[in-house]
XYZ file of C-alpha atoms in Angstrom:
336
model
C -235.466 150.024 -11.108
C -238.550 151.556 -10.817
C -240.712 149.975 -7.583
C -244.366 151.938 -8.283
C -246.186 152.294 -11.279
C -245.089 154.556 -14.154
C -246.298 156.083 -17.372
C -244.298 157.127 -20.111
C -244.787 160.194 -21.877
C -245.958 158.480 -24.990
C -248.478 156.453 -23.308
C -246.764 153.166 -23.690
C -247.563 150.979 -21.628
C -246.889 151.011 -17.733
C -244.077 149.001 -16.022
C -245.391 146.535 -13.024
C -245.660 147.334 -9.149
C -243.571 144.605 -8.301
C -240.078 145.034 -8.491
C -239.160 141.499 -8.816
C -241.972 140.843 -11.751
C -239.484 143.082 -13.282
C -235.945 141.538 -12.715
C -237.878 138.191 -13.931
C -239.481 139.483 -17.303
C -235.680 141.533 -17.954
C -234.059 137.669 -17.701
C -236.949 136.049 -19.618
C -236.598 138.831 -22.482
C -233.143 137.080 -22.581
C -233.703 133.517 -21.411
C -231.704 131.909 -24.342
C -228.496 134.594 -23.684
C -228.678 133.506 -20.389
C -229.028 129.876 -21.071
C -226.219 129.840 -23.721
C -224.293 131.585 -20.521
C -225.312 128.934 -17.934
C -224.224 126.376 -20.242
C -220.735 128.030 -20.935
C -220.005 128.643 -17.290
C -221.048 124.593 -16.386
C -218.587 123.224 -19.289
C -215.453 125.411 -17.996
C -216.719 124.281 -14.367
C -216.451 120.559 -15.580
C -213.251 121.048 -17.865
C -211.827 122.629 -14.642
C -213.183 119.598 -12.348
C -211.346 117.303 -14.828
C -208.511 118.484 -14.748
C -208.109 118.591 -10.924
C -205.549 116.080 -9.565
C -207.025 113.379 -7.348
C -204.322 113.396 -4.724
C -203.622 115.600 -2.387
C -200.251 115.187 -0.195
C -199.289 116.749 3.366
C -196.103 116.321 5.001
C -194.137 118.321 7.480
C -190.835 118.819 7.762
C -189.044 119.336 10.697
C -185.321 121.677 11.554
C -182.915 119.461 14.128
C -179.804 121.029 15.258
C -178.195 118.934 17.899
C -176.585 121.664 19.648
C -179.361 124.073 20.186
C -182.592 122.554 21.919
C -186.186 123.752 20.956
C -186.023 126.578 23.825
C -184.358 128.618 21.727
C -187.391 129.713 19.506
C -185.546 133.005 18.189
C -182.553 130.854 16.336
C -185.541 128.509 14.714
C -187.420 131.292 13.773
C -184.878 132.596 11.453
C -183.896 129.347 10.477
C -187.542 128.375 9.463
C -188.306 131.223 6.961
C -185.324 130.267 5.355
C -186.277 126.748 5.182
C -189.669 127.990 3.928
C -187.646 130.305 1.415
C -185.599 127.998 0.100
C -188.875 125.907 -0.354
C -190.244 127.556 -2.233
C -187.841 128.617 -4.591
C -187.097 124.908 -5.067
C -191.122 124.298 -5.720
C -191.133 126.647 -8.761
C -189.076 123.920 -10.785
C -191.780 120.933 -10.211
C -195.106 123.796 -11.428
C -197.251 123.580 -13.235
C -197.336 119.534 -13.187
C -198.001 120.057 -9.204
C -199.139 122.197 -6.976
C -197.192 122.968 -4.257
C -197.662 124.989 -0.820
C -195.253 126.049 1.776
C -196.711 126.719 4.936
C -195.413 127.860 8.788
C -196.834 126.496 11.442
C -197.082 127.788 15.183
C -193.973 125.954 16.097
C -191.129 127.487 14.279
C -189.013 124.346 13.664
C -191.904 123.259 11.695
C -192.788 123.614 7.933
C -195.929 122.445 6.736
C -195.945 121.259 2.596
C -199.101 120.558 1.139
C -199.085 119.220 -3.097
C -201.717 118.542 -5.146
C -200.747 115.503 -7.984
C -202.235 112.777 -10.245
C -200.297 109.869 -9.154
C -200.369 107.696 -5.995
C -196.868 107.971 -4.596
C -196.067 110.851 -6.578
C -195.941 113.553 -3.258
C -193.801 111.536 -1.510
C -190.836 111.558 -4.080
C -191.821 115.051 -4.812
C -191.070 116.046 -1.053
C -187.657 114.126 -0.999
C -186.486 116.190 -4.056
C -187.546 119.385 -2.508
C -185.735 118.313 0.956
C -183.179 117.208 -0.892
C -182.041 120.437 -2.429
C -181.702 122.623 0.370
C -178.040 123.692 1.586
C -178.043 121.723 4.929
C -179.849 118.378 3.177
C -176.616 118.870 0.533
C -173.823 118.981 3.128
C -173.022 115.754 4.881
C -174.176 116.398 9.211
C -170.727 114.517 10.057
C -168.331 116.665 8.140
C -166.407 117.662 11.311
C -166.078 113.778 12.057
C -164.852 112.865 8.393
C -162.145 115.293 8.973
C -158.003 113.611 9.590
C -156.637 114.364 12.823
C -155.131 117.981 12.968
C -156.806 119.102 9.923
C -159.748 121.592 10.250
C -162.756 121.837 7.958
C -162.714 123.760 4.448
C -166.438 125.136 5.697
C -164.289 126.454 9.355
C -161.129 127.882 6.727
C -162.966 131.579 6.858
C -163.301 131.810 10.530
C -159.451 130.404 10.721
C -158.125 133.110 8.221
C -159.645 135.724 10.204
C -158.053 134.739 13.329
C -154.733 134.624 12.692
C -155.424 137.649 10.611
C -156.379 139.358 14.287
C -153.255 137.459 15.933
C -150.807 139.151 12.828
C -152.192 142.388 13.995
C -151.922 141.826 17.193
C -148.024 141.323 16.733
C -148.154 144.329 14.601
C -149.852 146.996 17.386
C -147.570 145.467 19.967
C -144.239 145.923 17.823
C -145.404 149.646 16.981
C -146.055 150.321 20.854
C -143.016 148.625 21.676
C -140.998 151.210 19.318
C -142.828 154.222 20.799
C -143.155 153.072 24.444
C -140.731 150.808 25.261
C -141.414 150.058 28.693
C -145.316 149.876 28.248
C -145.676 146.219 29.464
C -143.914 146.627 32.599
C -146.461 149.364 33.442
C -149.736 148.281 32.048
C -148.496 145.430 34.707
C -147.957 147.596 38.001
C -149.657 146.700 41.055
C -151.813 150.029 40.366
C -153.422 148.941 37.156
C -156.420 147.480 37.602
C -156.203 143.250 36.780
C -156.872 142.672 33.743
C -158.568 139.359 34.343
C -161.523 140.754 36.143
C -164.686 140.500 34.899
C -166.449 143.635 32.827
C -169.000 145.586 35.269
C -171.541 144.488 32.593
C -170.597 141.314 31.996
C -173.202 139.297 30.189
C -174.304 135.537 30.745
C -175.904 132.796 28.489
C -179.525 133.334 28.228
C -182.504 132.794 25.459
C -181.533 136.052 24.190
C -177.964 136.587 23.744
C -175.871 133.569 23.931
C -172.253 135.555 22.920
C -169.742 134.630 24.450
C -168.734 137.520 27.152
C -165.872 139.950 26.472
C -163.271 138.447 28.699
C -164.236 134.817 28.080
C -162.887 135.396 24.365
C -159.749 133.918 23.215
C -156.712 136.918 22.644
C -159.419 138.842 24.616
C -157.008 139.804 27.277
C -154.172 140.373 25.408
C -156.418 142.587 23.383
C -157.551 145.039 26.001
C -154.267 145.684 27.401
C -152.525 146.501 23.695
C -155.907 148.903 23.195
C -155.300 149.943 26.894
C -152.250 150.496 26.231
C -152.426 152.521 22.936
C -154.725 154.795 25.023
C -151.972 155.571 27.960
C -149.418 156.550 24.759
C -151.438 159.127 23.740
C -152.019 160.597 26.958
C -148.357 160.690 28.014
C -146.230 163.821 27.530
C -143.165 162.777 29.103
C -140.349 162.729 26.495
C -140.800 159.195 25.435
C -143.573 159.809 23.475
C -142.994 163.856 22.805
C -140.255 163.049 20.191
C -142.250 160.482 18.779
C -143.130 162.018 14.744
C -147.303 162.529 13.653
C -146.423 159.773 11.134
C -146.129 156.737 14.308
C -148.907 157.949 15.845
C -151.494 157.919 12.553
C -149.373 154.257 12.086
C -150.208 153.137 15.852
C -153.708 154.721 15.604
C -154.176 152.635 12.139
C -152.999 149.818 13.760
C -155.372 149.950 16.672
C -158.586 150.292 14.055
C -157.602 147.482 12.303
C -156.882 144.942 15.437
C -160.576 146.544 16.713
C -162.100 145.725 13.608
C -160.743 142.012 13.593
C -161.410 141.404 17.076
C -164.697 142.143 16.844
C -165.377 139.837 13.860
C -163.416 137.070 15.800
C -166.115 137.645 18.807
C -168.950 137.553 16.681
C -167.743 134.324 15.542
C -168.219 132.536 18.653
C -171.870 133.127 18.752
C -173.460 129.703 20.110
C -175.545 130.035 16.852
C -173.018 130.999 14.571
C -171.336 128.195 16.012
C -173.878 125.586 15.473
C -175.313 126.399 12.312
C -173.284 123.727 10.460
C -174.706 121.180 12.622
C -178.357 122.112 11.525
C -179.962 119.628 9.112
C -183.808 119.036 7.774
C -185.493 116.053 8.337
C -189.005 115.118 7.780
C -191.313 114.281 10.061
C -194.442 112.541 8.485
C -196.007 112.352 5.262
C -199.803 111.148 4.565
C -201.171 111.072 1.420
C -205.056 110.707 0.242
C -207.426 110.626 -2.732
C -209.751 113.217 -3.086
C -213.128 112.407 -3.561
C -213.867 113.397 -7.364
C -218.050 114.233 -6.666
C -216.941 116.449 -4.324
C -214.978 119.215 -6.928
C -216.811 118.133 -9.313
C -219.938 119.919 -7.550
C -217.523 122.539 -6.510
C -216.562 123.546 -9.662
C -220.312 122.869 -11.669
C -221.712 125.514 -8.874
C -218.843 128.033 -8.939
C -219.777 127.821 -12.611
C -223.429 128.251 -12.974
C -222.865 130.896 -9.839
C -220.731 133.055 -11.942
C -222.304 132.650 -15.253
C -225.708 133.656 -13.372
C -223.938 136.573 -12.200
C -222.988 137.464 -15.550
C -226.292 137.052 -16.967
C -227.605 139.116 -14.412
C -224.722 142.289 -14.748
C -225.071 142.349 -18.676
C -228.871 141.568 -18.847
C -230.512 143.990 -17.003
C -229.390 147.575 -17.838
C -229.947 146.239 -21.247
C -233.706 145.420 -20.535
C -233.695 149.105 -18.821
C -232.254 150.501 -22.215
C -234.936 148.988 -24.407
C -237.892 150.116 -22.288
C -236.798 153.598 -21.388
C -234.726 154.325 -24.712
C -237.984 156.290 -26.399
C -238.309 158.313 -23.137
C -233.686 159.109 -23.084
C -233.956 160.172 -26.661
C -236.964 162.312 -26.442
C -235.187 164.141 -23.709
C -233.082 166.152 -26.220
C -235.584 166.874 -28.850
């Protein structure tokens, strides 16, 4: 907008020195727009304000596991954005009637849920549902001490299976080696074979950050490295037990090995500590607190956010159209 005095070219008259003379007469050529604007913006303000709950609910729930302590900050840091996953997911069912928020917090075991509702009481059973549904809140924490003697848990069948899967082929690699190599064991067993109970060069201890178990502290673990020892010696013999021996055994005994690799290694990642634990891992929650919110206090919120933005409004639309209707003589002269 113009800041110094102009002239038009058809001697109208001149537009004021002051810049904000000018912003004021542009919104007081449209005071009653404006006001009809103002007036708007307060009444969604207070319909808003109305309809805001007056309670506001904060509770924080809490991951126990007692087989893994707190130390172990990279298990519950996993475990807590699935919490805050599953959380949330489970929120969607109780909106719009309340509004929920899932939060982290700096402690990882820790999930912070915040509602907004109408009634007094009303977060507190809210929270229980939401706990409530999530997978470890579902399955009993004692299953393992429900169980009769000698029977093992239906959640435990998987890992089970797979192991007597890996002892099956197992039996299988050492029938196949036994066919073309008769006399492996008694050699994989002379005094100048390295023991086979040894520990690895790199054998690897409990810490924070890995807690496998190591290699040779793995049930069948020993009988597994000699059979895959052993497969390896087979195909580096040329004497005339093995020369005679057809392409077909060997892709058999090579087939064999790859499958008995394959199962082993799912049977060590199974005795992860974690992996281990996770059934024991349950949800519990800490505290709850619940207050009223003060109703003059978003009621003033809302009533200024209002008028604020209907101002603004006023202020977009009003004054290129004051600019318009002063300058509009001097735009259309411009192309005659």
């Amino acid at each position: 907008m113009p800041a110094k005095v102009s002239e038009t070219h058809d001697g109208e008259n001149q537009l004021p020195d002051d810049a904000l003379l000018w912003y004021a007469q542009a919104l007081w050529a449209a005071r009653w727009f404006g006001l009809c604007c103002v007036i708007l913006g307060l009444a969604v303000g207070a319909m808003v304000a109305w309809r805001e709950p007056g309670f506001r609910t904060v509770a924080l729930v809490r991951g126990e596991n007692p087989a893994i302590g707190y130390m172990h900050r990279n298990y519950w840091d996993g475990v807590s954005r699935t919490i805050q996953s599953q959380l949330k997911v489970a929120a969607e069912a109780f909106r719009p009637a309340v509004d929920i928020a899932v939060k982290s917090e700096a402690d990882p075991w820790l999930v912070r849920i915040e509602l907004r509702h109408v009634t007094s009481g009303e977060g507190r059973r809210v929270i229980e549902q939401l706990t409530a549904q999530l997978p470890c809140m579902a399955r009993p924490a004692s299953v393992t001490d429900t169980q009769p003697a000698g029977t093992v848990p239906t959640d435990r069948q998987p890992g089970v299976e797979r192991e007597i899967q890996l002892i099956e082929a197992m039996d299988q690699l050492q029938r196949q080696l036994s066919v073309m190599w008769p006399e492996w064991d008694q050699v994989m067993q002379a005094p100048g074979q390295d023991s086979l109970t040894n520990a690895l060069p790199n054998r690897v201890f409990f810490n924070e950050g890995m807690l496998r178990l190591p290699f040779e502290d793995v049930p069948h673990a020993e009988r597994f490295r000699r059979l895959t020892r052993a497969v390896g010696q087979v195909s580096l013999r040329s004497d005339t037990a093995t020369a005679t021996q057809s392409n077909e055994s060997r892709r058999q005994l090579t087939g064999l090995q790859q499958q008995v690799t394959r199962l082993f290694l799912l049977h060590w990642a199974a005795h992860d500590v974690f992996s281990a634990a996770a059934d024991s891992h349950s949800v519990v929650i800490d505290s709850v607190h619940e207050a009223s919110e003060p109703p003059l206090r978003y009621w003033l919120k809302y009533l200024f956010v209002g008028g604020t933005v209907s101002l603004g409004v006023v202020f977009v639309l009003v004054v290129p159209w004051y600019w318009l209707r002063q300058n509009w003589n001097r735009i259309t002269a411009a192309g005659d």
